[in-house]
Short mmCIF file of C-alpha atoms in Angstrom, two decimals:
data_model
loop_
_atom_site.label_atom_id
_atom_site.label_comp_id
_atom_site.label_asym_id
_atom_site.label_seq_id
_atom_site.Cartn_x
_atom_site.Cartn_y
_atom_site.Cartn_z
CA PHE A 9 80.59 102.47 84.43
CA LEU A 10 81.55 104.53 81.36
CA PRO A 11 85.14 105.33 82.47
CA GLY A 12 85.74 101.66 83.25
CA TYR A 13 84.33 100.61 79.88
CA THR A 14 86.49 103.18 78.09
CA MET A 15 89.58 101.97 79.96
CA LEU A 16 88.79 98.36 79.06
CA ARG A 17 88.42 99.23 75.37
CA SER A 18 91.74 101.09 75.49
CA TYR A 19 93.53 98.07 76.96
CA LEU A 20 91.91 95.65 74.49
CA ALA A 21 92.97 97.87 71.59
CA ALA A 22 96.54 97.88 72.93
CA VAL A 23 96.48 94.08 73.25
CA ARG A 24 95.35 93.73 69.62
CA GLU A 25 98.35 95.80 68.53
CA LEU A 26 100.71 93.20 70.02
CA PRO A 27 101.95 90.31 67.87
CA LYS A 28 100.84 86.78 68.80
CA PRO A 29 103.98 85.77 70.81
CA PRO A 30 103.65 88.64 73.34
CA ARG A 31 99.94 87.90 73.70
CA LEU A 32 100.73 84.28 74.56
CA PHE A 33 103.34 85.46 77.05
CA LEU A 34 100.68 87.66 78.65
CA ILE A 35 98.50 84.58 79.23
CA PHE A 36 101.47 82.75 80.75
CA THR A 37 102.15 85.76 82.97
CA ALA A 38 98.52 85.93 84.09
CA VAL A 39 98.57 82.32 85.27
CA ASN A 40 101.88 82.92 87.04
CA VAL A 41 100.54 85.99 88.84
CA PHE A 42 97.62 83.90 90.11
CA SER A 43 99.98 81.14 91.25
CA TRP A 44 102.42 83.57 92.87
CA GLN A 45 99.75 85.42 94.83
CA CYS A 46 98.37 82.18 96.25
CA ILE A 47 101.77 80.75 97.21
CA ALA A 48 103.96 83.75 98.05
CA GLY A 49 101.65 86.76 98.26
CA PRO A 50 100.33 88.63 101.32
CA ALA A 51 98.43 85.53 102.46
CA MET A 52 101.78 83.86 103.17
CA VAL A 53 102.55 86.53 105.79
CA LEU A 54 99.12 86.09 107.32
CA PHE A 55 99.59 82.30 107.31
CA ALA A 56 102.95 82.64 109.08
CA ARG A 57 101.51 84.94 111.74
CA ASP A 58 98.54 82.59 112.16
CA LEU A 59 101.14 79.94 113.01
CA ASN A 60 102.50 82.41 115.62
CA MET A 61 105.76 82.73 113.71
CA PRO A 62 107.86 85.57 115.25
CA PRO A 63 108.27 88.77 113.16
CA ALA A 64 112.01 88.13 112.71
CA TRP A 65 111.20 84.73 111.20
CA VAL A 66 108.54 86.33 109.00
CA GLY A 67 111.17 88.77 107.75
CA LEU A 68 113.43 85.82 106.94
CA LEU A 69 110.53 84.12 105.14
CA LEU A 70 109.89 87.22 103.04
CA SER A 71 113.57 87.46 102.16
CA PHE A 72 113.81 83.94 100.71
CA LEU A 73 112.23 84.81 97.38
CA PRO A 74 114.36 87.85 96.54
CA ILE A 75 117.61 86.72 98.18
CA SER A 76 117.51 83.36 96.41
CA MET A 77 117.46 85.29 93.14
CA LEU A 78 121.14 86.02 93.71
CA LEU A 79 121.63 82.59 92.14
CA VAL A 80 120.85 84.19 88.80
CA VAL A 81 124.51 85.21 88.54
CA PHE A 82 125.35 81.51 88.22
CA THR A 83 122.52 80.71 85.78
CA VAL A 84 123.59 82.97 82.91
CA PRO A 85 125.39 80.03 81.23
CA LEU A 86 122.29 77.85 81.74
CA VAL A 87 120.08 80.32 79.89
CA GLU A 88 122.53 80.45 76.99
CA TRP A 89 123.21 76.71 77.02
CA LEU A 90 119.63 75.39 77.31
CA GLY A 91 117.63 78.34 76.02
CA PRO A 92 114.91 80.20 77.95
CA ARG A 93 112.10 77.80 77.02
CA LYS A 94 113.71 74.58 78.25
CA LEU A 95 115.10 76.17 81.42
CA LEU A 96 111.73 77.69 82.38
CA LEU A 97 109.91 74.45 81.62
CA TRP A 98 111.96 72.27 83.98
CA THR A 99 112.38 74.77 86.79
CA TRP A 100 108.71 75.79 86.83
CA LEU A 101 107.75 72.11 87.06
CA ALA A 102 110.23 71.43 89.88
CA ARG A 103 109.26 74.47 91.96
CA ASN A 104 105.62 73.41 92.03
CA VAL A 105 106.48 69.84 92.98
CA LEU A 106 108.63 71.04 95.90
CA SER A 107 106.04 73.55 97.08
CA LEU A 108 103.67 70.64 97.77
CA SER A 109 105.66 70.12 100.99
CA VAL A 110 103.66 72.96 102.60
CA PHE A 111 100.83 70.49 103.17
CA LEU A 112 103.05 68.76 105.76
CA VAL A 113 102.65 71.70 108.16
CA PRO A 114 99.82 70.09 110.24
CA TRP A 115 101.82 66.87 110.58
CA ALA A 116 104.92 68.82 111.66
CA ILE A 117 102.92 70.77 114.26
CA SER A 118 101.43 67.59 115.70
CA ARG A 119 104.90 66.04 115.96
CA TRP A 120 107.14 68.98 116.98
CA GLY A 121 104.78 71.78 117.94
CA GLU A 122 104.49 75.23 116.38
CA ALA A 123 108.22 75.42 115.67
CA GLY A 124 107.91 72.35 113.46
CA GLY A 125 105.23 74.09 111.40
CA TRP A 126 107.42 77.16 111.05
CA GLN A 127 110.31 75.08 109.76
CA VAL A 128 108.17 73.25 107.19
CA LEU A 129 106.80 76.56 105.90
CA LEU A 130 110.33 77.94 105.72
CA PHE A 131 111.50 74.84 103.83
CA ALA A 132 108.60 74.92 101.35
CA THR A 133 109.14 78.61 100.66
CA LEU A 134 112.92 78.27 100.39
CA ALA A 135 112.66 75.29 98.00
CA PHE A 136 110.14 77.16 95.85
CA SER A 137 112.41 80.22 95.86
CA LEU A 138 115.66 78.45 94.99
CA ILE A 139 114.25 76.52 92.04
CA ARG A 140 112.44 79.61 90.78
CA ALA A 141 115.71 81.54 90.99
CA VAL A 142 117.43 79.05 88.70
CA GLY A 143 114.80 79.53 85.99
CA VAL A 144 113.80 83.18 86.28
CA GLY A 145 116.94 84.36 84.49
CA ALA A 146 115.26 83.13 81.30
CA TRP A 147 112.22 85.40 81.72
CA TYR A 148 113.50 88.80 80.55
CA PRO A 149 115.68 87.48 77.68
CA TRP A 150 112.66 85.65 76.25
CA LEU A 151 110.48 88.73 76.71
CA HIS A 152 113.13 90.94 75.13
CA GLU A 153 113.24 88.53 72.17
CA ILE A 154 109.52 88.45 71.37
CA VAL A 155 108.30 91.98 72.25
CA PRO A 156 109.21 94.67 69.66
CA ARG A 157 111.14 97.50 71.32
CA PRO A 158 108.61 100.24 70.31
CA LEU A 159 105.88 98.24 72.09
CA LEU A 160 107.76 97.61 75.35
CA GLY A 161 106.03 100.40 77.25
CA SER A 162 102.63 99.32 75.98
CA TYR A 163 103.28 95.66 76.78
CA LEU A 164 104.47 96.35 80.34
CA SER A 165 101.52 98.66 81.02
CA ILE A 166 99.10 95.97 79.84
CA GLU A 167 100.92 93.35 81.91
CA ALA A 168 100.82 95.54 85.02
CA ALA A 169 97.11 96.32 84.62
CA MET A 170 96.27 92.68 83.91
CA SER A 171 98.25 91.56 86.93
CA GLN A 172 96.41 94.01 89.15
CA VAL A 173 93.02 92.81 87.94
CA ILE A 174 94.03 89.28 88.92
CA ILE A 175 95.40 90.48 92.26
CA ILE A 176 92.17 92.39 92.95
CA ALA A 177 89.97 89.40 92.18
CA LEU A 178 92.21 87.15 94.26
CA ALA A 179 92.33 89.58 97.17
CA LEU A 180 88.53 89.69 97.26
CA ALA A 181 88.34 85.89 97.04
CA MET A 182 91.00 85.54 99.75
CA ALA A 183 89.15 87.98 101.98
CA LEU A 184 86.05 85.80 101.63
CA ILE A 185 87.94 82.55 102.22
CA LEU A 186 90.03 83.82 105.14
CA GLY A 187 86.93 85.31 106.74
CA LEU A 188 85.15 81.96 106.86
CA GLY A 189 86.84 80.67 109.99
CA GLN A 190 90.03 80.38 112.02
CA GLY A 191 91.55 77.09 110.88
CA LEU A 192 94.64 76.46 108.76
CA SER A 193 92.53 74.80 106.04
CA ARG A 194 91.72 78.29 104.70
CA PHE A 195 95.36 78.82 103.78
CA PHE A 196 95.82 75.32 102.36
CA LEU A 197 92.95 75.97 99.95
CA LEU A 198 94.89 78.97 98.62
CA TYR A 199 98.08 76.93 98.30
CA ALA A 200 96.23 74.20 96.39
CA ALA A 201 94.86 76.74 93.91
CA GLY A 202 98.29 78.34 93.46
CA ILE A 203 100.15 75.08 92.92
CA GLY A 204 97.48 73.88 90.49
CA ALA A 205 97.86 77.08 88.48
CA GLY A 206 101.62 76.59 88.57
CA PHE A 207 101.33 73.20 86.89
CA TRP A 208 99.06 74.76 84.25
CA SER A 209 101.69 77.42 83.53
CA VAL A 210 104.15 74.64 82.68
CA GLN A 211 101.83 73.57 79.86
CA LEU A 212 101.57 77.15 78.60
CA ILE A 213 105.35 77.45 78.26
CA ARG A 214 105.23 74.96 75.38
CA LYS A 215 102.92 77.21 73.35
CA ILE A 216 105.03 80.40 73.35
CA PRO A 217 107.25 80.86 70.25
CA GLY A 218 110.95 81.60 70.57
CA GLY A 219 113.03 80.93 73.63
CA GLU A 220 115.37 78.56 71.83
CA ARG A 221 119.07 78.22 72.46
CA VAL A 222 120.86 80.86 70.39
CA VAL A 223 124.36 81.07 71.85
CA ALA A 224 126.54 78.09 72.64
CA THR A 225 128.91 78.84 75.51
CA ASP A 226 131.12 76.83 77.75
CA PHE A 227 129.28 75.87 80.96
CA GLY A 228 131.95 77.38 83.10
CA VAL A 229 133.11 80.50 84.84
CA SER A 230 134.93 81.78 81.78
CA GLY A 231 131.65 81.83 79.87
CA ARG A 232 129.90 83.81 82.58
CA ARG A 233 132.13 86.57 83.84
CA PRO A 234 132.86 88.48 80.60
CA SER A 235 129.14 88.93 79.90
CA LEU A 236 128.39 90.34 83.34
CA ARG A 237 131.47 92.57 83.20
CA GLN A 238 130.27 93.88 79.85
CA ALA A 239 126.94 94.88 81.37
CA LEU A 240 128.62 96.51 84.38
CA ALA A 241 131.03 98.36 82.10
CA ASP A 242 128.11 100.14 80.40
CA GLN A 243 128.24 103.40 82.39
CA GLU A 244 124.76 104.65 81.45
CA TYR A 245 123.17 101.33 82.34
CA ARG A 246 125.20 100.98 85.55
CA ARG A 247 124.19 104.40 86.90
CA PHE A 248 120.53 103.78 86.10
CA PHE A 249 120.75 100.32 87.64
CA VAL A 250 122.28 101.46 90.94
CA LEU A 251 119.74 104.24 91.53
CA ALA A 252 116.81 102.08 90.45
CA MET A 253 117.88 99.47 93.00
CA LEU A 254 118.12 102.13 95.70
CA GLY A 255 114.54 103.10 94.88
CA THR A 256 113.42 99.47 94.83
CA GLY A 257 114.94 98.97 98.27
CA SER A 258 113.03 101.95 99.66
CA VAL A 259 109.77 100.51 98.31
CA MET A 260 110.53 97.13 99.88
CA TRP A 261 111.21 98.64 103.32
CA LEU A 262 107.62 99.88 103.33
CA ASN A 263 106.16 96.69 101.85
CA ALA A 264 107.97 94.52 104.39
CA ALA A 265 106.51 96.38 107.37
CA SER A 266 103.06 97.44 106.19
CA VAL A 267 101.11 94.15 106.27
CA MET A 268 102.48 93.20 109.70
CA TYR A 269 101.70 96.71 110.97
CA LEU A 270 98.08 96.42 109.87
CA ARG A 271 97.73 93.04 111.57
CA ASP A 272 99.81 93.43 114.72
CA MET A 273 99.50 97.14 115.56
CA LEU A 274 96.12 98.14 114.10
CA PHE A 275 94.66 94.66 114.79
CA TYR A 276 93.05 94.38 111.35
CA SER A 277 91.61 90.99 110.43
CA GLU A 278 93.01 88.99 107.52
CA ALA A 279 89.84 89.67 105.52
CA ARG A 280 90.06 93.43 106.10
CA ILE A 281 93.72 93.51 105.08
CA MET A 282 92.98 91.65 101.85
CA LEU A 283 90.12 94.06 101.06
CA LEU A 284 92.44 97.04 101.54
CA LEU A 285 95.05 95.45 99.27
CA ALA A 286 92.31 94.80 96.71
CA ALA A 287 91.38 98.48 96.82
CA GLY A 288 95.02 99.34 96.15
CA GLY A 289 95.07 96.88 93.27
CA ILE A 290 92.03 98.56 91.73
CA GLY A 291 93.92 101.84 91.92
CA VAL A 292 96.94 100.35 90.14
CA ALA A 293 94.82 98.78 87.40
CA CYS A 294 93.05 102.09 86.73
CA THR A 295 96.14 104.32 86.75
CA VAL A 296 99.19 102.35 85.64
CA ARG A 297 98.58 103.11 81.96
CA PHE A 298 98.84 106.84 82.72
CA TRP A 299 102.28 106.33 84.24
CA GLY A 300 103.29 104.16 81.29
CA ARG A 301 102.19 106.95 78.97
CA ALA A 302 104.07 109.56 81.02
CA ALA A 303 107.23 107.43 80.88
CA ASP A 304 106.89 107.03 77.11
CA ARG A 305 106.45 110.80 76.70
CA PHE A 306 108.99 112.20 79.16
CA GLY A 307 111.27 109.19 79.82
CA SER A 308 111.41 106.60 82.57
CA VAL A 309 113.71 108.57 84.89
CA PRO A 310 111.40 111.60 85.39
CA ALA A 311 108.52 109.25 86.16
CA MET A 312 110.68 107.31 88.64
CA ILE A 313 111.65 110.56 90.39
CA GLN A 314 108.02 111.61 90.71
CA LEU A 315 106.93 108.20 91.97
CA LEU A 316 109.73 107.91 94.53
CA GLY A 317 109.00 111.40 95.84
CA ALA A 318 105.34 110.45 96.33
CA HIS A 319 106.31 107.09 97.83
CA ALA A 320 108.59 108.80 100.36
CA LEU A 321 105.91 111.22 101.52
CA LEU A 322 103.41 108.39 101.88
CA ALA A 323 105.94 106.36 103.88
CA PHE A 324 106.05 109.19 106.40
CA CYS A 325 102.22 109.22 106.42
CA TRP A 326 102.27 105.71 107.90
CA TRP A 327 103.37 107.35 111.16
CA GLY A 328 99.89 108.88 111.29
CA LEU A 329 98.10 105.52 111.28
CA LEU A 330 97.88 105.32 115.06
CA PRO A 331 96.27 102.38 116.88
CA GLY A 332 92.87 103.49 118.14
CA GLY A 333 93.03 106.84 116.32
CA ARG A 334 89.70 108.37 115.31
CA MET A 335 90.83 108.97 111.73
CA THR A 336 93.01 105.89 111.35
CA GLY A 337 90.35 103.83 109.54
CA LEU A 338 89.79 106.46 106.85
CA LEU A 339 93.46 107.43 106.53
CA ALA A 340 94.46 103.77 106.19
CA VAL A 341 92.34 103.40 103.05
CA VAL A 342 93.85 106.51 101.42
CA VAL A 343 97.45 105.72 102.40
CA ILE A 344 97.29 102.05 101.41
CA VAL A 345 95.60 102.71 98.06
CA PHE A 346 98.08 105.39 96.99
CA THR A 347 101.06 103.51 98.41
CA THR A 348 100.07 100.51 96.28
CA ILE A 349 99.52 102.68 93.18
CA PHE A 350 102.91 104.40 93.36
CA ASN A 351 104.79 101.22 94.24
CA GLY A 352 103.20 99.31 91.35
CA ALA A 353 103.85 102.13 88.91
CA PHE A 354 107.49 102.45 90.02
CA THR A 355 108.10 98.73 89.45
CA MET A 356 106.61 98.93 85.95
CA VAL A 357 108.39 102.15 84.93
CA SER A 358 111.80 101.01 86.22
CA ALA A 359 111.53 97.69 84.35
CA SER A 360 110.59 99.56 81.19
CA GLY A 361 113.58 101.87 81.60
CA MET A 362 115.85 98.86 82.07
CA LEU A 363 114.62 97.07 78.93
CA ARG A 364 115.08 100.22 76.85
CA ARG A 365 118.75 100.30 77.90
CA VAL A 366 119.45 96.62 77.16
CA ARG A 367 121.65 95.87 74.16
CA ASN A 368 120.62 92.98 71.94
CA GLU A 369 124.05 91.34 71.97
CA GLY A 370 124.14 91.07 75.75
CA ARG A 371 120.53 90.81 76.81
CA VAL A 372 121.05 87.75 79.03
CA ALA A 373 123.82 89.50 80.99
CA TYR A 374 121.98 92.83 81.22
CA THR A 375 118.71 91.31 82.40
CA SER A 376 120.47 88.90 84.76
CA LEU A 377 122.30 91.81 86.35
CA TRP A 378 118.95 93.55 86.79
CA ILE A 379 117.41 90.49 88.44
CA LEU A 380 120.46 90.25 90.70
CA GLY A 381 120.01 93.85 91.79
CA VAL A 382 116.26 93.55 92.29
CA SER A 383 116.84 90.43 94.37
CA THR A 384 119.25 92.20 96.68
CA ALA A 385 117.09 95.31 96.97
CA ASN A 386 113.99 93.22 97.75
CA GLY A 387 115.74 90.66 99.95
CA LEU A 388 117.66 92.66 102.54
CA PRO A 389 114.88 95.00 103.81
CA PRO A 390 112.53 92.20 105.01
CA ILE A 391 115.31 90.63 107.09
CA LEU A 392 116.33 93.95 108.65
CA ALA A 393 112.72 95.08 109.10
CA GLY A 394 111.80 91.83 110.82
CA LEU A 395 114.68 92.23 113.27
CA LEU A 396 113.80 95.87 114.02
CA ILE A 397 110.14 95.03 114.58
CA ASP A 398 110.96 91.98 116.71
CA TYR A 399 113.21 93.95 119.06
CA TRP A 400 111.52 97.36 119.19
CA GLY A 401 107.85 96.77 118.35
CA MET A 402 106.10 100.03 117.43
CA ALA A 403 109.39 101.92 117.36
CA GLY A 404 110.72 99.32 114.92
CA PHE A 405 107.76 99.85 112.60
CA ARG A 406 108.24 103.61 112.68
CA LEU A 407 111.94 103.24 111.95
CA CYS A 408 111.07 101.09 108.92
CA PHE A 409 108.73 103.80 107.62
CA LEU A 410 111.41 106.45 108.23
CA ILE A 411 114.04 104.43 106.35
CA ALA A 412 111.62 103.82 103.45
CA GLY A 413 110.90 107.53 103.11
CA GLY A 414 114.48 108.69 103.58
CA VAL A 415 115.99 106.24 101.10
CA GLY A 416 113.24 107.03 98.59
CA LEU A 417 113.96 110.76 98.76
CA ALA A 418 117.71 110.14 98.45
CA ALA A 419 117.25 107.91 95.39
CA ALA A 420 114.95 110.47 93.74
CA GLY A 421 117.47 113.24 94.39
CA PHE A 422 120.41 111.32 92.93
CA MET A 423 118.36 110.48 89.82
CA PHE A 424 118.61 114.13 88.78
CA THR A 425 122.24 113.36 87.84
CA LEU A 426 121.12 110.85 85.20
CA PRO A 427 121.08 112.08 81.60
CA PRO A 428 117.66 112.33 79.93
CA GLU A 429 116.70 109.62 77.49
CA GLU A 430 117.01 110.47 73.82
CA GLY A 431 114.30 112.88 72.71
CA LYS A 432 113.03 113.50 76.26
CA PRO A 433 112.90 116.83 78.17
CA PRO A 434 115.75 117.70 80.57
CA LEU A 435 115.33 116.60 84.16
CA HIS A 436 115.79 120.03 85.72
CA GLU A 437 112.23 120.89 84.65
CA LEU A 438 111.00 118.42 87.28
CA ARG A 439 113.10 119.53 90.26
CA HIS A 440 110.10 121.15 91.96
CA LEU A 441 108.44 117.75 92.35
CA ILE A 442 110.51 116.69 95.38
CA GLN A 443 111.15 120.00 97.16
CA PRO A 444 110.84 119.19 100.89
CA SER A 445 109.23 122.60 101.49
CA GLN A 446 106.34 121.79 99.13
CA PRO A 447 105.36 118.17 99.78
CA LEU A 448 101.63 118.78 99.21
CA ARG A 449 102.26 120.48 95.88
CA SER A 450 104.53 117.62 94.89
CA LEU A 451 101.87 115.05 95.72
CA ALA A 452 99.27 117.13 93.85
CA ARG A 453 101.33 117.06 90.66
CA VAL A 454 101.87 113.32 90.94
CA PHE A 455 98.15 112.89 91.62
CA TRP A 456 97.47 114.89 88.43
CA ILE A 457 99.29 112.26 86.35
CA THR A 458 97.75 109.41 88.32
CA VAL A 459 94.21 110.47 87.39
CA GLY A 460 95.13 110.83 83.71
CA PHE A 461 95.92 114.53 83.23
CA GLY A 462 99.66 114.24 82.71
CA GLU A 463 99.83 114.72 78.96
CA LYS A 464 100.83 118.36 79.28
CA LYS A 465 104.23 119.28 80.56
CA GLY A 466 102.76 121.24 83.35
CA GLY A 467 101.08 118.20 84.64
CA GLY A 468 104.07 115.90 84.40
#
């Protein structure tokens, strides 16, 4: 228990270094993570498949949340006109009210059959997604306002670790709940908890300082386009943005296929899947601070290259998880845990790199452009993956894993063209990390950082 106790003390010390506003935002984030996992987490996929929803429909369901975020391009004036606090308050309230419609699924099934239940679930998820998309553009500007720039890496590492602790606890609880029986009431209990937490988060918004309206702009197209053009005209930011989105897309290709593969090809129960995801969450919580530290020391881009290289190799490893294989059970634990670790670390490191490149005078436009890109990168793969899996079955799954690995390697390779961040070592020192001829050595070096020995250059 000593390593865990030491890690806890380290995180608590980092939290105490934060001013009060970021600490309050952490509490708000914690409640939102709980709500999100109950409403739109892995259990949603299991719920959809329990309703016998076809894989192509499940892919569409998964795409609603990210694709709807494309609306953020139209909400830039709203953030500036209303301020982050007021916009988040009203949209977070509305999204929870609309998500209550999920409880109509049994009625729809009794009236129109399984297809009626599918449509109600699609409507509830789409309504939740659209309203959330209107308000989420206020998230990063508010965070950028209240977190001091030197503490961004520390804050995001704490947030990632805290989120994983919540996800772990929830995954274990969900495994217990979903293992109790076969009825739909198991899933409705999770939705009730998530929506209840969502209403609580609305109350927490009122307690966070800042977030007031600071720029008065015309609520029209003329007030929107110049800001976004300014962000796109920033060459350094644009190059980082494009390659980060390519990496995000590769991660999503794997995420979109993995849960369905465990359920439909390996025939894992819902409880077993949630336990595996919990194990991955434990890995993220224990290791994400090491990747945050590596990014602070060597820059976000080197860390992203390392993580994408490891992600790509693990994506190919999913081909080895064969139905009925003697080693599949053991390999599944290793592959899922490290896949979750590297995916979580990449998300954290890329967001940190983005915030370090945001200029104060255009933070709404910069962060909105980022959300727009993340939405596209996270939204298209589930749709395409669902179609591939629906038509080709096992071959479709394997193609998804191949695309995830190939795109990840391509993104990592192109990132070598990015200039190093100020005061960071040149990127050519890390070229050996993604050499195709030395994949095991590459993974070993990434593993070295993951377990906390990346402070020396040789290890990072």
